[in-house]
Coordinates of C-alpha atoms in Angstrom, one line a residue:
Chain A
X1453 CA 99.6 98.2 78.2
X1454 CA 96.2 97.1 77.1
X1455 CA 93.9 98.9 74.5
X1456 CA 90.4 98.5 74.4
X1457 CA 89.2 95.6 71.4
X1458 CA 87.2 98.8 69.9
X1459 CA 90.5 101.0 69.5
X1460 CA 91.7 98.6 68.5
X1461 CA 89.6 97.5 65.7
X1462 CA 89.3 100.9 64.4
X1463 CA 93.0 101.6 64.3
X1464 CA 93.1 98.5 61.7
X1465 CA 90.1 100.1 59.4
X1466 CA 91.9 102.9 59.2
X1467 CA 95.2 100.9 58.4
X1468 CA 93.2 98.7 55.8
X1469 CA 91.5 101.9 54.1
X1470 CA 94.8 103.9 54.4
X1471 CA 96.4 101.6 52.7
X1472 CA 94.3 100.7 49.9
X1473 CA 94.1 104.3 49.0
X1474 CA 98.2 104.5 48.5
X1475 CA 98.2 100.6 46.4
X1476 CA 95.5 101.3 44.5
X1477 CA 97.1 103.7 42.3
X1478 CA 100.4 101.6 42.4
X1479 CA 98.2 99.0 41.3
X1480 CA 96.2 100.9 38.2
X1481 CA 100.1 102.1 37.1
X1482 CA 100.9 98.4 36.6
X1483 CA 98.2 96.7 35.2
X1484 CA 98.0 99.8 33.0
X1485 CA 101.0 99.4 31.9
X1486 CA 100.5 96.0 30.6
X1487 CA 97.3 96.4 28.8
X1488 CA 97.3 97.0 24.9
X1489 CA 95.5 100.2 23.8
X1490 CA 92.1 98.8 23.1
X1491 CA 91.8 97.6 26.7
X1492 CA 93.0 100.9 28.0
X1493 CA 90.5 103.0 26.7
X1494 CA 88.0 100.0 27.0
X1495 CA 84.4 101.1 28.9
X1496 CA 83.6 99.8 31.7
X1497 CA 87.7 99.5 32.3
X1498 CA 89.1 96.0 32.6
X1499 CA 91.0 95.3 35.4
X1500 CA 93.5 92.8 34.4
X1501 CA 94.8 93.3 31.1
X1502 CA 93.4 90.0 28.9
X1503 CA 97.0 89.4 27.5
X1504 CA 100.1 91.0 29.7
X1505 CA 101.5 93.3 26.8
X1506 CA 105.3 93.2 27.5
X1507 CA 105.9 94.7 24.3
X1508 CA 104.9 97.8 26.0
X1509 CA 108.3 97.9 27.9
X1510 CA 109.7 97.0 25.1
X1511 CA 108.7 99.8 22.7
X1512 CA 109.2 102.2 26.7
X1513 CA 113.5 101.5 26.2
X1514 CA 113.9 102.2 22.9
X1515 CA 111.3 105.4 22.5
X1516 CA 113.4 108.7 23.0
X1517 CA 116.1 109.6 21.3
X1518 CA 118.1 107.4 23.8
X1519 CA 117.2 104.3 25.3
X1520 CA 115.7 104.2 29.3
X1521 CA 119.1 102.9 30.1
X1522 CA 121.5 105.5 28.4
X1523 CA 118.8 108.2 30.7
X1524 CA 119.3 105.6 33.5
X1525 CA 123.1 105.9 33.4
X1526 CA 123.3 109.7 33.1
X1527 CA 121.2 109.7 36.5
X1528 CA 123.6 107.9 37.9
X1529 CA 126.5 110.1 36.5
X1530 CA 124.3 113.2 38.7
X1531 CA 123.5 110.5 41.6
X1532 CA 126.8 108.7 42.7
X1533 CA 129.4 111.5 42.5
X1534 CA 126.1 113.5 45.1
X1535 CA 126.0 110.4 47.1
X1536 CA 129.9 110.2 48.0
X1537 CA 131.1 113.7 47.6
X1538 CA 128.0 114.5 49.8
X1539 CA 128.7 112.1 52.4
X1540 CA 132.6 112.4 52.6
X1541 CA 132.7 116.1 52.9
X1542 CA 129.1 116.9 55.1
X1543 CA 130.8 114.3 57.5
X1544 CA 134.1 115.9 57.9
X1545 CA 132.1 118.9 58.8
X1546 CA 129.6 117.4 61.0
X1547 CA 132.9 115.5 62.8
X1548 CA 134.0 119.2 63.2
X1549 CA 130.8 120.5 64.5
X1550 CA 130.6 117.6 66.7
X1551 CA 134.1 117.1 68.2
X1552 CA 136.6 120.0 67.8
X1553 CA 136.7 123.4 69.4
X1554 CA 137.0 126.1 67.2
X1555 CA 136.0 129.8 67.4
X1556 CA 132.3 130.4 66.5
X1557 CA 131.7 127.1 66.0
X1558 CA 127.6 127.2 67.5
X1559 CA 127.5 130.6 65.1
X1560 CA 128.3 128.7 62.4
X1561 CA 126.4 125.3 62.6
X1562 CA 123.1 127.6 63.8
X1563 CA 124.2 129.4 60.0
X1564 CA 124.3 126.1 57.8
X1565 CA 120.8 124.8 60.3
X1566 CA 119.2 128.1 59.1
X1567 CA 120.2 128.0 55.5
X1568 CA 118.1 124.6 55.3
X1569 CA 114.8 127.1 55.7
X1570 CA 115.6 129.0 52.9
X1571 CA 113.6 128.1 50.3
X1572 CA 114.9 127.1 46.9
X1573 CA 113.2 129.7 44.2
X1574 CA 115.7 131.9 46.4
X1575 CA 118.8 130.8 45.5
X1576 CA 117.7 129.2 41.9
X1577 CA 118.5 132.1 39.3
X1578 CA 121.3 133.5 40.9
X1579 CA 122.5 130.1 40.7
X1580 CA 122.0 129.8 36.8
X1581 CA 123.6 133.0 36.2
X1582 CA 126.0 132.1 38.1
X1583 CA 126.3 128.3 35.9
X1584 CA 125.7 129.8 32.7
X1585 CA 128.4 132.9 32.9
X1586 CA 130.9 129.8 33.3
X1587 CA 129.5 127.8 30.5
X1588 CA 128.3 125.1 32.6
X1589 CA 124.6 124.6 31.2
X1590 CA 123.8 121.8 29.7
X1591 CA 126.2 119.8 31.6
X1592 CA 125.7 117.8 34.9
X1593 CA 127.7 120.0 36.8
X1594 CA 124.6 122.1 38.2
X1595 CA 123.3 119.5 38.8
X1596 CA 126.3 118.0 40.8
X1597 CA 128.2 120.5 42.7
X1598 CA 125.8 122.2 44.7
X1599 CA 125.2 118.9 46.9
X1600 CA 128.6 117.5 46.3
X1601 CA 130.9 119.5 49.2
X1602 CA 128.1 119.3 52.1
X1603 CA 124.6 120.3 52.4
X1604 CA 123.2 121.0 55.7
X1605 CA 120.3 118.7 56.0
X1606 CA 123.7 115.7 55.6
X1607 CA 125.9 118.1 58.6
X1608 CA 122.9 118.0 60.5
X1609 CA 122.0 114.4 60.8
X1610 CA 125.8 113.0 61.0
X1611 CA 126.9 115.7 63.7
X1612 CA 124.0 114.0 65.7
X1613 CA 125.1 110.2 65.0
X1614 CA 128.6 111.4 65.8
X1615 CA 127.3 113.5 69.2
X1616 CA 126.2 109.7 70.7
X1617 CA 129.5 108.0 70.0
X1618 CA 131.2 107.8 73.0
X1619 CA 134.6 110.1 73.5
X1620 CA 136.6 107.4 75.3
X1621 CA 136.9 105.2 71.4
X1622 CA 138.8 109.0 70.7
X1623 CA 140.8 109.5 73.3
X1624 CA 142.8 106.3 73.1
X1625 CA 143.4 107.4 69.4
X1626 CA 144.7 110.4 70.6
X1627 CA 147.4 109.3 72.8
X1628 CA 148.3 107.3 70.1
X1629 CA 149.1 110.5 68.5
X1630 CA 146.8 109.7 65.5
X1631 CA 145.5 113.3 63.8
X1632 CA 142.0 114.1 63.3
X1633 CA 142.1 113.5 59.9
X1634 CA 143.0 109.8 60.7
X1635 CA 140.5 109.7 63.7
X1636 CA 137.6 110.4 61.3
X1637 CA 138.3 108.3 58.8
X1638 CA 139.3 105.2 61.1
X1639 CA 136.7 105.6 64.2
X1640 CA 134.4 107.8 63.0
X1641 CA 133.0 107.0 59.6
X1642 CA 133.3 103.1 60.3
X1643 CA 131.2 103.4 63.4
X1644 CA 128.8 105.1 61.8
X1645 CA 127.7 102.8 59.0
X1646 CA 123.6 103.1 59.3
X1647 CA 123.9 106.4 59.4
X1648 CA 125.6 106.8 56.3
X1649 CA 123.3 103.8 54.3
X1650 CA 120.3 106.2 55.8
X1651 CA 121.7 109.3 54.2
X1652 CA 123.0 107.3 51.3
X1653 CA 119.2 106.2 50.7
X1654 CA 118.4 110.2 51.2
X1655 CA 120.5 111.5 49.1
X1656 CA 120.3 108.9 46.3
X1657 CA 116.5 109.5 46.3
X1658 CA 117.1 113.5 46.0
X1659 CA 119.1 113.3 43.0
X1660 CA 117.6 110.6 41.4
X1661 CA 113.8 112.3 41.6
X1662 CA 114.9 115.9 41.1
X1663 CA 112.9 117.3 38.1
X1664 CA 113.6 120.6 38.6
X1665 CA 117.2 121.2 38.3
X1666 CA 117.3 118.6 35.0
X1667 CA 114.8 120.5 33.4
X1668 CA 116.1 123.8 34.2
X1669 CA 120.0 122.9 33.3
X1670 CA 119.5 120.4 30.6
X1671 CA 118.7 120.7 27.2
X1672 CA 120.3 118.7 25.1
X1673 CA 118.0 115.1 24.7
X1674 CA 120.7 112.7 24.9
X1675 CA 121.8 113.9 28.4
X1676 CA 118.3 113.8 29.4
X1677 CA 118.2 111.9 33.1
X1678 CA 115.2 109.6 34.1
X1679 CA 113.0 112.0 35.9
X1680 CA 113.4 114.8 32.5
X1681 CA 113.2 111.8 30.0
X1682 CA 110.0 110.3 31.4
X1683 CA 108.4 114.0 31.5
X1684 CA 109.0 114.2 28.2
X1685 CA 107.4 111.1 26.8
X1686 CA 103.9 112.7 28.2
X1687 CA 104.9 115.6 25.6
X1688 CA 105.8 112.4 22.5
X1689 CA 103.6 110.8 22.9
X1690 CA 100.2 112.0 24.7
X1691 CA 97.5 109.8 24.7
X1692 CA 99.6 106.8 24.7
X1693 CA 98.9 106.0 28.8
X1694 CA 100.0 102.5 28.2
X1695 CA 103.6 103.9 27.3
X1696 CA 103.9 106.5 29.8
X1697 CA 102.4 104.1 32.4
X1698 CA 105.5 101.4 31.7
X1699 CA 108.0 104.2 31.6
X1700 CA 106.7 105.0 35.3
X1701 CA 107.3 101.9 36.2
X1702 CA 110.6 101.7 34.5
X1703 CA 111.5 105.4 36.3
X1704 CA 110.3 104.1 39.9
X1705 CA 112.1 100.1 39.8
X1706 CA 115.6 101.9 41.1
X1707 CA 114.3 103.8 44.1
X1708 CA 112.4 100.3 44.3
X1709 CA 115.0 98.5 45.0
X1710 CA 116.7 100.7 47.3
X1711 CA 113.4 101.1 49.4
X1712 CA 113.4 97.0 49.6
X1713 CA 116.9 97.0 50.5
X1714 CA 117.4 99.5 52.6
X1715 CA 113.8 100.1 54.4
X1716 CA 114.9 100.2 57.9
X1717 CA 117.6 102.8 57.4
X1718 CA 115.1 105.1 55.9
X1719 CA 112.6 105.1 59.6
X1720 CA 115.6 105.2 61.5
X1721 CA 116.8 108.4 59.3
X1722 CA 113.3 110.3 59.5
X1723 CA 113.0 109.5 63.3
X1724 CA 116.2 111.2 63.4
X1725 CA 115.9 114.2 61.4
X1726 CA 112.2 114.6 63.5
X1727 CA 114.2 115.0 66.6
X1728 CA 115.3 118.6 66.3
X1729 CA 111.5 119.6 66.8
Chain B
X1438 CA 132.1 116.3 75.1
X1439 CA 135.0 118.0 75.0
X1440 CA 137.8 116.3 73.0
X1441 CA 140.9 115.1 74.5
X1442 CA 143.5 117.7 73.6
X1443 CA 141.4 120.4 75.1
X1444 CA 142.6 119.1 78.8
X1445 CA 146.0 119.3 77.4
X1446 CA 145.3 123.1 77.0
X1447 CA 145.9 123.9 80.4
X1448 CA 149.6 124.0 80.1
X1449 CA 149.7 127.1 79.1
X1450 CA 152.9 128.0 76.1
X1451 CA 152.7 124.2 74.1
X1452 CA 148.4 124.9 75.0
X1453 CA 148.1 127.7 73.1
X1454 CA 149.6 126.0 70.1
X1455 CA 147.3 122.7 70.5
X1456 CA 144.2 124.3 70.8
X1457 CA 145.3 126.8 67.6
X1458 CA 146.5 123.9 65.6
X1459 CA 142.4 122.0 66.9
X1460 CA 140.9 125.2 65.9
X1461 CA 142.4 125.3 62.1
X1462 CA 142.1 121.8 62.3
X1463 CA 138.0 122.6 62.4
X1464 CA 137.7 125.4 60.1
X1465 CA 139.6 123.2 57.6
X1466 CA 137.3 120.4 58.1
X1467 CA 134.2 122.8 57.8
X1468 CA 135.9 124.8 55.1
X1469 CA 134.6 122.9 51.7
X1470 CA 130.9 122.9 53.2
X1471 CA 131.2 126.4 54.3
X1472 CA 132.4 127.9 51.0
X1473 CA 130.1 125.6 49.1
X1474 CA 127.0 127.2 51.7
X1475 CA 128.5 130.7 50.5
X1476 CA 128.5 130.1 47.1
X1477 CA 125.2 128.2 46.2
X1478 CA 123.1 129.3 49.3
X1479 CA 124.5 132.4 50.7
X1480 CA 125.4 134.8 47.6
X1481 CA 122.8 133.4 45.5
X1482 CA 119.9 134.9 48.4
X1483 CA 122.1 138.0 48.7
X1484 CA 122.4 138.0 44.7
X1485 CA 118.4 138.0 44.5
X1486 CA 117.7 140.8 46.4
X1487 CA 120.1 142.9 43.7
X1488 CA 119.1 141.3 41.1
X1489 CA 115.4 142.3 41.6
X1490 CA 116.1 146.1 41.1
X1491 CA 117.4 145.3 37.5
X1492 CA 115.4 144.7 34.3
X1493 CA 117.5 142.0 34.1
X1494 CA 116.9 140.2 30.3
X1495 CA 118.9 137.3 28.5
X1496 CA 120.4 139.3 26.2
X1497 CA 120.0 142.9 27.1
X1498 CA 122.2 144.5 29.4
X1499 CA 120.9 144.8 33.1
X1500 CA 119.8 148.2 34.1
X1501 CA 118.9 149.3 37.5
X1502 CA 115.2 150.4 38.1
X1503 CA 114.8 150.5 41.6
X1504 CA 111.4 149.0 43.1
X1505 CA 110.1 148.9 39.6
X1506 CA 109.9 145.2 39.7
X1507 CA 108.0 145.1 43.0
X1508 CA 105.3 147.5 41.5
X1509 CA 105.0 145.7 38.6
X1510 CA 104.3 142.6 40.6
X1511 CA 101.2 143.6 42.6
X1512 CA 99.5 145.4 39.7
X1513 CA 100.3 141.7 37.2
X1514 CA 97.2 140.0 37.5
X1515 CA 98.7 136.7 36.7
X1516 CA 101.1 137.0 40.0
X1517 CA 98.0 138.0 42.1
X1518 CA 96.1 134.7 40.7
X1519 CA 99.1 132.9 41.4
X1520 CA 99.5 134.1 44.7
X1521 CA 96.1 133.3 45.7
X1522 CA 96.6 129.6 44.2
X1523 CA 99.5 129.6 46.2
X1524 CA 97.8 130.7 49.3
X1525 CA 94.5 128.7 49.3
X1526 CA 97.2 125.6 47.4
X1527 CA 99.0 126.1 51.7
X1528 CA 95.6 126.4 53.4
X1529 CA 94.4 123.2 51.6
X1530 CA 97.4 120.9 51.6
X1531 CA 98.9 121.7 55.2
X1532 CA 95.7 121.0 57.8
X1533 CA 94.7 117.5 55.2
X1534 CA 97.9 116.5 54.8
X1535 CA 98.7 116.7 58.6
X1536 CA 95.4 115.5 59.9
X1537 CA 96.2 111.7 57.7
X1538 CA 99.6 111.7 59.1
X1539 CA 97.9 112.0 62.4
X1540 CA 95.3 110.1 62.0
X1541 CA 97.3 107.4 60.6
X1542 CA 99.9 107.4 63.1
X1543 CA 97.7 107.0 65.9
X1544 CA 96.6 103.9 64.4
X1545 CA 99.8 102.3 64.1
X1546 CA 101.1 103.8 67.7
X1547 CA 98.7 100.5 68.5
X1548 CA 100.1 97.1 69.1
X1549 CA 99.2 95.8 66.0
X1550 CA 100.3 92.1 64.3
X1551 CA 101.5 93.1 60.7
X1552 CA 102.7 97.1 61.6
X1553 CA 105.3 96.8 59.3
X1554 CA 103.9 96.3 56.9
X1555 CA 101.4 99.1 56.4
X1556 CA 104.2 101.0 57.3
X1557 CA 106.3 99.8 54.5
X1558 CA 103.0 100.1 52.2
X1559 CA 101.6 103.7 53.2
X1560 CA 105.6 105.1 53.3
X1561 CA 105.7 103.9 49.5
X1562 CA 104.5 106.9 48.0
X1563 CA 107.0 109.1 49.8
X1564 CA 109.6 107.2 47.7
X1565 CA 108.1 107.1 44.5
X1566 CA 109.6 110.2 42.1
X1567 CA 107.2 113.1 41.9
X1568 CA 107.5 113.0 38.0
X1569 CA 105.9 108.8 38.5
X1570 CA 103.1 110.2 40.5
X1571 CA 101.9 113.2 38.6
X1572 CA 101.9 111.0 35.3
X1573 CA 99.6 108.3 37.3
X1574 CA 97.5 110.5 38.6
X1575 CA 97.0 112.7 35.4
X1576 CA 95.9 108.9 34.1
X1577 CA 93.7 108.2 37.0
X1578 CA 92.1 111.9 36.9
X1579 CA 91.5 111.3 32.9
X1580 CA 87.6 112.9 32.3
X1581 CA 86.5 110.4 30.0
X1582 CA 89.3 107.1 30.3
X1583 CA 89.6 108.1 34.0
X1584 CA 89.8 105.3 36.9
X1585 CA 88.6 108.0 39.2
X1586 CA 85.5 108.7 37.2
X1587 CA 84.9 104.9 36.3
X1588 CA 84.4 104.2 40.0
X1589 CA 82.3 107.9 40.6
X1590 CA 80.0 106.6 37.9
X1591 CA 79.0 103.2 39.9
X1592 CA 77.6 105.9 42.0
X1593 CA 75.6 107.7 39.4
X1594 CA 78.1 110.4 39.5
X1595 CA 78.5 112.2 36.5
X1596 CA 82.0 112.4 35.1
X1597 CA 84.4 115.4 36.8
X1598 CA 86.8 117.1 34.8
X1599 CA 89.4 116.8 37.9
X1600 CA 92.0 118.7 35.7
X1601 CA 90.2 120.2 33.1
X1602 CA 87.5 122.1 35.3
X1603 CA 89.0 125.2 37.2
X1604 CA 86.7 124.5 40.1
X1605 CA 88.7 121.2 40.8
X1606 CA 91.9 121.5 39.2
X1607 CA 93.8 122.8 42.3
X1608 CA 92.4 120.4 44.9
X1609 CA 92.5 117.8 42.2
X1610 CA 96.5 118.3 42.4
X1611 CA 96.6 119.1 46.2
X1612 CA 95.0 115.6 46.7
X1613 CA 97.9 113.9 45.1
X1614 CA 100.2 115.5 46.6
X1615 CA 98.7 115.0 50.0
X1616 CA 98.4 111.3 48.4
X1617 CA 102.4 111.0 48.0
X1618 CA 104.0 113.2 51.0
X1619 CA 101.4 111.9 54.0
X1620 CA 104.4 108.6 54.6
X1621 CA 106.6 111.5 56.0
X1622 CA 105.1 113.1 58.4
X1623 CA 103.1 110.3 59.2
X1624 CA 106.7 108.6 60.4
X1625 CA 107.8 111.7 62.5
X1626 CA 104.5 111.5 64.9
X1627 CA 104.9 107.9 64.9
X1628 CA 108.3 108.3 66.2
X1629 CA 107.1 111.3 68.3
X1630 CA 103.9 108.9 69.8
X1631 CA 106.2 105.8 70.4
X1632 CA 108.4 107.9 72.9
X1633 CA 106.1 108.9 75.3
X1634 CA 106.6 107.2 78.0
X1635 CA 104.2 103.9 79.1
X1636 CA 103.8 105.5 83.0
X1637 CA 102.2 108.9 81.4
X1638 CA 99.6 106.1 80.2
X1639 CA 99.3 103.9 83.4
X1640 CA 99.0 106.8 85.5
X1641 CA 95.6 108.2 82.9
X1642 CA 94.5 104.5 82.7
X1643 CA 93.9 104.4 87.0
X1644 CA 91.8 107.9 86.4
X1645 CA 89.5 106.1 83.7
X1646 CA 90.7 108.5 81.3
X1647 CA 88.3 108.1 77.6
X1648 CA 90.4 107.5 74.5
X1649 CA 89.6 111.1 73.0
X1650 CA 90.7 113.0 76.6
X1651 CA 93.8 110.6 76.3
X1652 CA 94.8 111.8 73.0
X1653 CA 93.8 115.7 74.4
X1654 CA 95.4 115.8 77.5
X1655 CA 98.5 113.6 77.1
X1656 CA 99.3 112.8 73.1
X1657 CA 98.9 115.3 71.5
X1658 CA 100.8 117.9 74.0
X1659 CA 103.8 115.7 74.2
X1660 CA 104.3 115.3 70.2
X1661 CA 103.8 119.2 69.9
X1662 CA 107.6 119.6 69.2
X1663 CA 107.3 117.2 66.4
X1664 CA 104.1 118.8 65.4
X1665 CA 105.9 122.1 65.5
X1666 CA 109.0 120.6 63.0
X1667 CA 106.1 118.8 60.0
X1668 CA 104.1 122.0 60.2
X1669 CA 106.8 123.8 59.2
X1670 CA 108.4 122.0 56.8
X1671 CA 105.1 120.8 55.2
X1672 CA 104.2 124.8 54.9
X1673 CA 107.9 125.4 53.5
X1674 CA 107.2 122.8 51.0
X1675 CA 103.7 123.6 50.1
X1676 CA 104.3 127.4 49.5
X1677 CA 107.3 126.4 46.7
X1678 CA 105.0 123.4 44.8
X1679 CA 106.0 123.1 41.4
X1680 CA 106.9 119.9 39.8
X1681 CA 102.8 118.2 40.0
X1682 CA 102.3 121.5 38.3
X1683 CA 104.1 121.9 36.0
X1684 CA 103.4 118.0 34.7
X1685 CA 99.8 118.0 35.6
X1686 CA 98.7 121.3 34.0
X1687 CA 101.7 123.6 33.3
X1688 CA 99.7 126.0 35.5
X1689 CA 96.3 125.4 33.3
X1690 CA 93.3 125.7 32.6
X1691 CA 93.5 129.1 32.4
X1692 CA 95.1 130.5 35.2
X1693 CA 93.9 127.8 37.9
X1694 CA 96.7 126.2 38.9
X1695 CA 99.6 129.2 38.6
X1696 CA 101.3 128.7 41.7
X1697 CA 104.2 131.4 42.0
X1698 CA 106.8 129.1 41.6
X1699 CA 105.5 127.7 38.9
X1700 CA 104.8 131.6 37.4
X1701 CA 108.4 132.2 38.6
X1702 CA 109.9 129.2 36.5
X1703 CA 107.7 130.5 33.4
X1704 CA 109.5 134.2 33.7
X1705 CA 112.8 133.3 34.6
X1706 CA 113.5 130.1 32.4
X1707 CA 110.7 130.8 29.3
X1708 CA 110.3 134.4 29.4
X1709 CA 113.9 135.2 30.0
X1710 CA 112.7 137.9 32.8
X1711 CA 115.5 137.3 35.4
X1712 CA 115.3 140.8 37.7
X1713 CA 111.3 139.6 37.3
X1714 CA 111.8 136.5 38.7
X1715 CA 114.1 137.4 41.6
X1716 CA 111.8 140.1 43.0
X1717 CA 108.9 137.2 42.9
X1718 CA 111.1 135.4 44.7
X1719 CA 111.9 137.6 47.6
X1720 CA 108.2 138.0 47.9
X1721 CA 107.9 134.5 48.1
X1722 CA 111.1 134.7 50.7
X1723 CA 109.8 137.1 52.3
X1724 CA 106.4 135.6 53.0
X1725 CA 107.7 132.1 54.0
X1726 CA 109.6 134.2 56.5
X1727 CA 106.8 136.1 57.8
X1728 CA 104.8 132.9 58.4
X1729 CA 107.2 130.6 59.6
X1730 CA 108.2 133.7 62.2
X1731 CA 103.8 133.6 63.2
X1732 CA 104.3 130.1 63.4
X1733 CA 106.6 129.9 65.8
X1734 CA 105.1 132.7 68.2
X1735 CA 101.9 130.6 68.3
X1736 CA 103.2 127.1 68.6
X1737 CA 106.1 127.5 70.2
X1738 CA 104.0 128.4 73.5
X1739 CA 101.9 125.4 73.5
X1740 CA 105.6 123.7 73.1
X1741 CA 106.6 123.6 77.2
X1742 CA 106.3 119.7 78.2
X1743 CA 110.0 118.9 77.9
X1744 CA 110.4 115.2 78.7

């Protein structure tokens, strides 16, 4: 279809403007993170640092009670189990909802779907009391367990994908006498690599970027995750924006790497999650 | 759709047991997720309602006080202020963020060169951790040294206390949040726009339709299901705004950026008033539920064009 020249030009202007608004703050973060204190507070501000001060990064890496790298490892202690177990258990449930006949299937699926609409504030306090009774506060368990056994969003996304896989593939396996568990492991999962990648990225992001739960549950600063540690920088060096920006850059790197590598999966995942409408 | 084993179920006796075996397998497969749902979602929701009837401190024994927490709540000036701010937040944030998303999505729906680049860039803030975004904007919004006031000074606008002035603090945080989140809704709307069949546009082109009419009469009605999803999720998220407030202003200055989530968090984990905080959670839940149902009524009327 042909578009008028005018609407093409207007579109370019909108996009250029929007992209500039989106990118300028990141640019500012980058240059600020390399500035010296003096240049940071110079007026009028200089856009590029006269000397790129890598020292800021070295300082930030070892700033807290634990190094930035240790905070990253702490984050991974939460994030990796969440991603792995969530995918395993969500896909099991999703497979059952997509392919296995059992009473109340529809009702139970709707139960999962509607649980997505529940604001987290309503579950926050009883969950905290539960974990506190189990003496699990200040461990990683409260950050891992609630999403490790399958969550509504993952189940929904995986089920949508499983429904698109032709049934014939499984029928052949059934004739060969395969059990459901084997069909799930040897047919469904290998065929679902793209959606698993999408979900993996989503789960990684959600868990790595989470701030509120670590804030509620972690007290000892050697256990801090990246987000919690970064937020605590604000208290420890209140006006050292050079260091805060350097820390922010470091915290951004892991998600940025994943974003660059898995960009197409992210787009597809969002498109699929929006299909619910 | 039906799996192969159901066909066998027609052979009666053997079939029954096969069917039962299949059902059992189904339940086993969903068991971990279902138990997790019960323990970490359904039980806590019920418990929140119950705890909200107690005077529940961290150290003292819980004492049942009926609806007392709710009575106190609606006389608590800080809660009422938080509720007002949250409402203000939803009213500013949701329409603005959806308008931005829609405009950008419409522009991206054009056959332009380099569209992939724009899409990747516009989505960047969404993947960025909220803590990073919040800290970044604290620096940008800084009254004396922030780059935003510097840029404004070039236009002879005197410095604004973006986060330190009660009149601007909430809006400033909302602007950051719009900046951060619009990419997500944009992608959903964009995929809806791209799902509109070309033939509809071709028919419209013969009629010589203007771009504006094309938007109102073709695009908007057809993306209504996605619009519905986007509005619904945005409203639910907006009611729960927390991290950006916690990092950027700690609810201040004064109570100008206290939101319900923030005040709830403070009550539960700083003042140790669990029962009181649960009452707030319940009120928030009921408000979100009501708004969702009203939206459902209004918006679903407009979602009739199934393709």
